mmCIF file with all atom_site columns, C-alpha atoms in Angstrom:
data_model
loop_
_atom_site.group_PDB
_atom_site.id
_atom_site.type_symbol
_atom_site.label_atom_id
_atom_site.label_alt_id
_atom_site.label_comp_id
_atom_site.label_asym_id
_atom_site.label_entity_id
_atom_site.label_seq_id
_atom_site.pdbx_PDB_ins_code
_atom_site.Cartn_x
_atom_site.Cartn_y
_atom_site.Cartn_z
_atom_site.occupancy
_atom_site.B_iso_or_equiv
_atom_site.pdbx_formal_charge
_atom_site.auth_seq_id
_atom_site.auth_comp_id
_atom_site.auth_asym_id
_atom_site.auth_atom_id
_atom_site.pdbx_PDB_model_num
ATOM 1   C CA . UNK A 1 1   ? 95.399  53.516 72.002 1.00 91.00 ? 1   UNK A CA 1
ATOM 2   C CA . UNK A 1 2   ? 94.753  57.226 71.586 1.00 95.00 ? 2   UNK A CA 1
ATOM 3   C CA . UNK A 1 3   ? 93.282  58.516 68.325 1.00 97.00 ? 3   UNK A CA 1
ATOM 4   C CA . UNK A 1 4   ? 92.908  62.104 67.185 1.00 98.00 ? 4   UNK A CA 1
ATOM 5   C CA . UNK A 1 5   ? 90.928  62.451 63.977 1.00 97.00 ? 5   UNK A CA 1
ATOM 6   C CA . UNK A 1 6   ? 88.117  64.404 62.318 1.00 96.00 ? 6   UNK A CA 1
ATOM 7   C CA . UNK A 1 7   ? 84.655  63.768 63.707 1.00 95.00 ? 7   UNK A CA 1
ATOM 8   C CA . UNK A 1 8   ? 81.816  62.115 61.853 1.00 93.00 ? 8   UNK A CA 1
ATOM 9   C CA . UNK A 1 9   ? 78.339  63.622 61.951 1.00 89.00 ? 9   UNK A CA 1
ATOM 10  C CA . UNK A 1 10  ? 77.258  60.791 64.254 1.00 92.00 ? 10  UNK A CA 1
ATOM 11  C CA . UNK A 1 11  ? 79.796  62.019 66.897 1.00 94.00 ? 11  UNK A CA 1
ATOM 12  C CA . UNK A 1 12  ? 78.054  65.364 67.451 1.00 92.00 ? 12  UNK A CA 1
ATOM 13  C CA . UNK A 1 13  ? 75.732  64.210 70.261 1.00 92.00 ? 13  UNK A CA 1
ATOM 14  C CA . UNK A 1 14  ? 78.701  62.859 72.254 1.00 95.00 ? 14  UNK A CA 1
ATOM 15  C CA . UNK A 1 15  ? 80.585  66.153 71.803 1.00 94.00 ? 15  UNK A CA 1
ATOM 16  C CA . UNK A 1 16  ? 77.530  68.047 73.083 1.00 93.00 ? 16  UNK A CA 1
ATOM 17  C CA . UNK A 1 17  ? 77.397  65.768 76.119 1.00 93.00 ? 17  UNK A CA 1
ATOM 18  C CA . UNK A 1 18  ? 81.071  66.427 76.898 1.00 94.00 ? 18  UNK A CA 1
ATOM 19  C CA . UNK A 1 19  ? 80.738  70.198 76.422 1.00 93.00 ? 19  UNK A CA 1
ATOM 20  C CA . UNK A 1 20  ? 77.629  70.396 78.626 1.00 91.00 ? 20  UNK A CA 1
ATOM 21  C CA . UNK A 1 21  ? 79.454  68.503 81.383 1.00 89.00 ? 21  UNK A CA 1
ATOM 22  C CA . UNK A 1 22  ? 82.611  70.630 81.184 1.00 90.00 ? 22  UNK A CA 1
ATOM 23  C CA . UNK A 1 23  ? 81.033  74.076 80.821 1.00 83.00 ? 23  UNK A CA 1
ATOM 24  C CA . UNK A 1 24  ? 77.666  73.576 82.562 1.00 76.00 ? 24  UNK A CA 1
ATOM 25  C CA . UNK A 1 25  ? 75.994  75.519 79.780 1.00 75.00 ? 25  UNK A CA 1
ATOM 26  C CA . UNK A 1 26  ? 73.523  75.129 76.956 1.00 74.00 ? 26  UNK A CA 1
ATOM 27  C CA . UNK A 1 27  ? 74.844  73.587 73.777 1.00 78.00 ? 27  UNK A CA 1
ATOM 28  C CA . UNK A 1 28  ? 72.946  73.326 70.527 1.00 78.00 ? 28  UNK A CA 1
ATOM 29  C CA . UNK A 1 29  ? 73.234  70.649 67.848 1.00 83.00 ? 29  UNK A CA 1
ATOM 30  C CA . UNK A 1 30  ? 72.982  73.406 65.220 1.00 84.00 ? 30  UNK A CA 1
ATOM 31  C CA . UNK A 1 31  ? 76.222  74.991 66.481 1.00 81.00 ? 31  UNK A CA 1
ATOM 32  C CA . UNK A 1 32  ? 78.196  71.825 65.841 1.00 85.00 ? 32  UNK A CA 1
ATOM 33  C CA . UNK A 1 33  ? 76.391  71.153 62.557 1.00 86.00 ? 33  UNK A CA 1
ATOM 34  C CA . UNK A 1 34  ? 77.301  74.663 61.348 1.00 85.00 ? 34  UNK A CA 1
ATOM 35  C CA . UNK A 1 35  ? 80.942  73.986 62.245 1.00 86.00 ? 35  UNK A CA 1
ATOM 36  C CA . UNK A 1 36  ? 80.753  70.548 60.648 1.00 84.00 ? 36  UNK A CA 1
ATOM 37  C CA . UNK A 1 37  ? 79.452  72.009 57.384 1.00 84.00 ? 37  UNK A CA 1
ATOM 38  C CA . UNK A 1 38  ? 82.008  74.843 57.175 1.00 88.00 ? 38  UNK A CA 1
ATOM 39  C CA . UNK A 1 39  ? 85.109  74.048 55.094 1.00 87.00 ? 39  UNK A CA 1
ATOM 40  C CA . UNK A 1 40  ? 87.436  76.320 57.081 1.00 91.00 ? 40  UNK A CA 1
ATOM 41  C CA . UNK A 1 41  ? 86.396  74.935 60.483 1.00 95.00 ? 41  UNK A CA 1
ATOM 42  C CA . UNK A 1 42  ? 87.767  71.582 61.585 1.00 95.00 ? 42  UNK A CA 1
ATOM 43  C CA . UNK A 1 43  ? 86.525  69.473 64.469 1.00 96.00 ? 43  UNK A CA 1
ATOM 44  C CA . UNK A 1 44  ? 88.743  66.666 65.690 1.00 97.00 ? 44  UNK A CA 1
ATOM 45  C CA . UNK A 1 45  ? 87.878  64.157 68.382 1.00 98.00 ? 45  UNK A CA 1
ATOM 46  C CA . UNK A 1 46  ? 90.286  62.521 70.757 1.00 98.00 ? 46  UNK A CA 1
ATOM 47  C CA . UNK A 1 47  ? 89.354  59.025 71.787 1.00 97.00 ? 47  UNK A CA 1
ATOM 48  C CA . UNK A 1 48  ? 90.650  56.053 73.670 1.00 93.00 ? 48  UNK A CA 1
ATOM 49  C CA . UNK A 1 49  ? 87.875  53.445 73.580 1.00 91.00 ? 49  UNK A CA 1
ATOM 50  C CA . UNK A 1 50  ? 85.321  56.284 73.649 1.00 95.00 ? 50  UNK A CA 1
ATOM 51  C CA . UNK A 1 51  ? 85.399  59.941 72.676 1.00 98.00 ? 51  UNK A CA 1
ATOM 52  C CA . UNK A 1 52  ? 86.935  61.854 75.599 1.00 97.00 ? 52  UNK A CA 1
ATOM 53  C CA . UNK A 1 53  ? 87.238  65.303 74.062 1.00 97.00 ? 53  UNK A CA 1
ATOM 54  C CA . UNK A 1 54  ? 87.465  67.469 70.984 1.00 97.00 ? 54  UNK A CA 1
ATOM 55  C CA . UNK A 1 55  ? 88.963  70.564 69.441 1.00 97.00 ? 55  UNK A CA 1
ATOM 56  C CA . UNK A 1 56  ? 87.302  73.043 67.044 1.00 96.00 ? 56  UNK A CA 1
ATOM 57  C CA . UNK A 1 57  ? 89.533  75.339 65.005 1.00 97.00 ? 57  UNK A CA 1
ATOM 58  C CA . UNK A 1 58  ? 89.686  77.520 61.922 1.00 96.00 ? 58  UNK A CA 1
ATOM 59  C CA . UNK A 1 59  ? 92.351  76.491 59.438 1.00 95.00 ? 59  UNK A CA 1
ATOM 60  C CA . UNK A 1 60  ? 92.979  79.189 56.851 1.00 94.00 ? 60  UNK A CA 1
ATOM 61  C CA . UNK A 1 61  ? 96.117  78.929 54.745 1.00 93.00 ? 61  UNK A CA 1
ATOM 62  C CA . UNK A 1 62  ? 99.053  78.702 57.192 1.00 96.00 ? 62  UNK A CA 1
ATOM 63  C CA . UNK A 1 63  ? 97.219  79.845 60.336 1.00 97.00 ? 63  UNK A CA 1
ATOM 64  C CA . UNK A 1 64  ? 95.046  78.167 62.939 1.00 98.00 ? 64  UNK A CA 1
ATOM 65  C CA . UNK A 1 65  ? 92.591  79.864 65.298 1.00 98.00 ? 65  UNK A CA 1
ATOM 66  C CA . UNK A 1 66  ? 91.539  77.490 68.069 1.00 98.00 ? 66  UNK A CA 1
ATOM 67  C CA . UNK A 1 67  ? 87.873  78.030 68.884 1.00 95.00 ? 67  UNK A CA 1
ATOM 68  C CA . UNK A 1 68  ? 87.696  75.523 71.698 1.00 94.00 ? 68  UNK A CA 1
ATOM 69  C CA . UNK A 1 69  ? 89.399  72.540 73.273 1.00 96.00 ? 69  UNK A CA 1
ATOM 70  C CA . UNK A 1 70  ? 87.128  70.484 75.518 1.00 96.00 ? 70  UNK A CA 1
ATOM 71  C CA . UNK A 1 71  ? 88.227  67.381 77.440 1.00 96.00 ? 71  UNK A CA 1
ATOM 72  C CA . UNK A 1 72  ? 85.873  65.272 79.601 1.00 96.00 ? 72  UNK A CA 1
ATOM 73  C CA . UNK A 1 73  ? 86.451  66.178 83.275 1.00 94.00 ? 73  UNK A CA 1
ATOM 74  C CA . UNK A 1 74  ? 87.564  62.622 84.101 1.00 94.00 ? 74  UNK A CA 1
ATOM 75  C CA . UNK A 1 75  ? 90.404  62.919 81.577 1.00 96.00 ? 75  UNK A CA 1
ATOM 76  C CA . UNK A 1 76  ? 91.595  66.467 82.259 1.00 94.00 ? 76  UNK A CA 1
ATOM 77  C CA . UNK A 1 77  ? 95.171  67.049 83.466 1.00 93.00 ? 77  UNK A CA 1
ATOM 78  C CA . UNK A 1 78  ? 96.305  63.778 81.866 1.00 95.00 ? 78  UNK A CA 1
ATOM 79  C CA . UNK A 1 79  ? 98.071  65.251 78.826 1.00 96.00 ? 79  UNK A CA 1
ATOM 80  C CA . UNK A 1 80  ? 95.232  64.743 76.299 1.00 97.00 ? 80  UNK A CA 1
ATOM 81  C CA . UNK A 1 81  ? 94.971  68.480 75.601 1.00 96.00 ? 81  UNK A CA 1
ATOM 82  C CA . UNK A 1 82  ? 98.703  68.631 74.871 1.00 97.00 ? 82  UNK A CA 1
ATOM 83  C CA . UNK A 1 83  ? 98.354  65.701 72.471 1.00 97.00 ? 83  UNK A CA 1
ATOM 84  C CA . UNK A 1 84  ? 95.721  67.686 70.564 1.00 97.00 ? 84  UNK A CA 1
ATOM 85  C CA . UNK A 1 85  ? 97.911  70.819 70.503 1.00 97.00 ? 85  UNK A CA 1
ATOM 86  C CA . UNK A 1 86  ? 100.890 68.778 69.231 1.00 97.00 ? 86  UNK A CA 1
ATOM 87  C CA . UNK A 1 87  ? 98.768  67.224 66.456 1.00 97.00 ? 87  UNK A CA 1
ATOM 88  C CA . UNK A 1 88  ? 97.729  70.741 65.365 1.00 97.00 ? 88  UNK A CA 1
ATOM 89  C CA . UNK A 1 89  ? 101.379 71.860 65.453 1.00 97.00 ? 89  UNK A CA 1
ATOM 90  C CA . UNK A 1 90  ? 102.181 69.097 62.945 1.00 96.00 ? 90  UNK A CA 1
ATOM 91  C CA . UNK A 1 91  ? 99.992  70.724 60.299 1.00 95.00 ? 91  UNK A CA 1
ATOM 92  C CA . UNK A 1 92  ? 101.735 72.878 57.675 1.00 93.00 ? 92  UNK A CA 1
ATOM 93  C CA . UNK A 1 93  ? 101.178 76.141 59.552 1.00 97.00 ? 93  UNK A CA 1
ATOM 94  C CA . UNK A 1 94  ? 103.096 79.157 60.855 1.00 97.00 ? 94  UNK A CA 1
ATOM 95  C CA . UNK A 1 95  ? 100.852 80.451 63.654 1.00 98.00 ? 95  UNK A CA 1
ATOM 96  C CA . UNK A 1 96  ? 98.209  79.282 66.119 1.00 98.00 ? 96  UNK A CA 1
ATOM 97  C CA . UNK A 1 97  ? 95.995  81.901 67.778 1.00 98.00 ? 97  UNK A CA 1
ATOM 98  C CA . UNK A 1 98  ? 93.377  81.630 70.523 1.00 98.00 ? 98  UNK A CA 1
ATOM 99  C CA . UNK A 1 99  ? 91.539  83.548 73.212 1.00 97.00 ? 99  UNK A CA 1
ATOM 100 C CA . UNK A 1 100 ? 90.965  82.442 76.781 1.00 97.00 ? 100 UNK A CA 1
ATOM 101 C CA . UNK A 1 101 ? 89.185  84.082 79.692 1.00 95.00 ? 101 UNK A CA 1
ATOM 102 C CA . UNK A 1 102 ? 91.561  86.026 81.917 1.00 97.00 ? 102 UNK A CA 1
ATOM 103 C CA . UNK A 1 103 ? 89.820  84.250 84.808 1.00 94.00 ? 103 UNK A CA 1
ATOM 104 C CA . UNK A 1 104 ? 90.665  80.761 83.511 1.00 93.00 ? 104 UNK A CA 1
ATOM 105 C CA . UNK A 1 105 ? 94.104  80.360 85.059 1.00 95.00 ? 105 UNK A CA 1
ATOM 106 C CA . UNK A 1 106 ? 94.128  76.589 84.502 1.00 93.00 ? 106 UNK A CA 1
ATOM 107 C CA . UNK A 1 107 ? 93.709  77.034 80.734 1.00 94.00 ? 107 UNK A CA 1
ATOM 108 C CA . UNK A 1 108 ? 96.197  79.917 80.601 1.00 97.00 ? 108 UNK A CA 1
ATOM 109 C CA . UNK A 1 109 ? 98.825  77.795 82.375 1.00 96.00 ? 109 UNK A CA 1
ATOM 110 C CA . UNK A 1 110 ? 98.080  74.888 79.989 1.00 96.00 ? 110 UNK A CA 1
ATOM 111 C CA . UNK A 1 111 ? 98.665  77.049 76.901 1.00 97.00 ? 111 UNK A CA 1
ATOM 112 C CA . UNK A 1 112 ? 101.827 78.689 78.330 1.00 97.00 ? 112 UNK A CA 1
ATOM 113 C CA . UNK A 1 113 ? 103.154 75.186 79.114 1.00 97.00 ? 113 UNK A CA 1
ATOM 114 C CA . UNK A 1 114 ? 102.506 74.302 75.466 1.00 97.00 ? 114 UNK A CA 1
ATOM 115 C CA . UNK A 1 115 ? 104.591 77.195 74.172 1.00 97.00 ? 115 UNK A CA 1
ATOM 116 C CA . UNK A 1 116 ? 101.994 79.934 73.651 1.00 98.00 ? 116 UNK A CA 1
ATOM 117 C CA . UNK A 1 117 ? 102.883 83.578 74.331 1.00 98.00 ? 117 UNK A CA 1
ATOM 118 C CA . UNK A 1 118 ? 100.580 86.346 75.582 1.00 98.00 ? 118 UNK A CA 1
ATOM 119 C CA . UNK A 1 119 ? 100.030 88.936 72.841 1.00 98.00 ? 119 UNK A CA 1
ATOM 120 C CA . UNK A 1 120 ? 97.128  91.073 74.053 1.00 98.00 ? 120 UNK A CA 1
ATOM 121 C CA . UNK A 1 121 ? 93.787  91.504 75.751 1.00 98.00 ? 121 UNK A CA 1
ATOM 122 C CA . UNK A 1 122 ? 90.314  91.728 74.210 1.00 96.00 ? 122 UNK A CA 1
ATOM 123 C CA . UNK A 1 123 ? 88.255  93.899 76.563 1.00 96.00 ? 123 UNK A CA 1
ATOM 124 C CA . UNK A 1 124 ? 84.777  92.658 77.567 1.00 95.00 ? 124 UNK A CA 1
ATOM 125 C CA . UNK A 1 125 ? 85.051  89.672 75.207 1.00 93.00 ? 125 UNK A CA 1
ATOM 126 C CA . UNK A 1 126 ? 82.931  87.193 77.206 1.00 90.00 ? 126 UNK A CA 1
ATOM 127 C CA . UNK A 1 127 ? 79.467  88.114 78.446 1.00 87.00 ? 127 UNK A CA 1
ATOM 128 C CA . UNK A 1 128 ? 77.384  86.368 81.057 1.00 75.00 ? 128 UNK A CA 1
ATOM 129 C CA . UNK A 1 129 ? 75.859  86.549 84.521 1.00 76.00 ? 129 UNK A CA 1
ATOM 130 C CA . UNK A 1 130 ? 75.556  90.350 84.448 1.00 85.00 ? 130 UNK A CA 1
ATOM 131 C CA . UNK A 1 131 ? 79.268  90.911 83.903 1.00 91.00 ? 131 UNK A CA 1
ATOM 132 C CA . UNK A 1 132 ? 81.814  90.907 81.121 1.00 94.00 ? 132 UNK A CA 1
ATOM 133 C CA . UNK A 1 133 ? 85.214  89.228 81.202 1.00 94.00 ? 133 UNK A CA 1
ATOM 134 C CA . UNK A 1 134 ? 88.311  90.106 79.213 1.00 96.00 ? 134 UNK A CA 1
ATOM 135 C CA . UNK A 1 135 ? 89.972  87.566 76.959 1.00 97.00 ? 135 UNK A CA 1
ATOM 136 C CA . UNK A 1 136 ? 93.694  86.958 76.880 1.00 98.00 ? 136 UNK A CA 1
ATOM 137 C CA . UNK A 1 137 ? 94.963  86.607 73.305 1.00 98.00 ? 137 UNK A CA 1
ATOM 138 C CA . UNK A 1 138 ? 97.661  83.943 72.874 1.00 98.00 ? 138 UNK A CA 1
ATOM 139 C CA . UNK A 1 139 ? 99.938  82.972 70.002 1.00 98.00 ? 139 UNK A CA 1
ATOM 140 C CA . UNK A 1 140 ? 102.157 80.029 69.147 1.00 98.00 ? 140 UNK A CA 1
ATOM 141 C CA . UNK A 1 141 ? 104.558 80.895 66.365 1.00 97.00 ? 141 UNK A CA 1
ATOM 142 C CA . UNK A 1 142 ? 106.925 78.554 64.526 1.00 94.00 ? 142 UNK A CA 1
#
């Protein structure tokens, strides 16, 4: 059985473990705790028997801004991300926005497959390893 629901504070360490594995980068407990304690930011987990991923997003009035979707590598490309997107689409909203690296073709294809449209570029949005990367701005509109 697949469950998508808000996290509990005790889930944060598992989310950090998943994010570190997927992105090979530093993750801080404080980042998730700040999200957890912010009323406009939601964090949902997706789980089978264990937590296999999560989504962080802003929910303000009738709009969503996805901050991040992260699925454990063993469970990627098995429709779990689409299940999360569809659960978000069932909220009483009109628009879903997000940014994704122009170099992340797998994510771009995932969002296009889920009905998102390209609406612009944010120049030099991501910084790291002595270079900057543009972000593709995407929108799903009802």
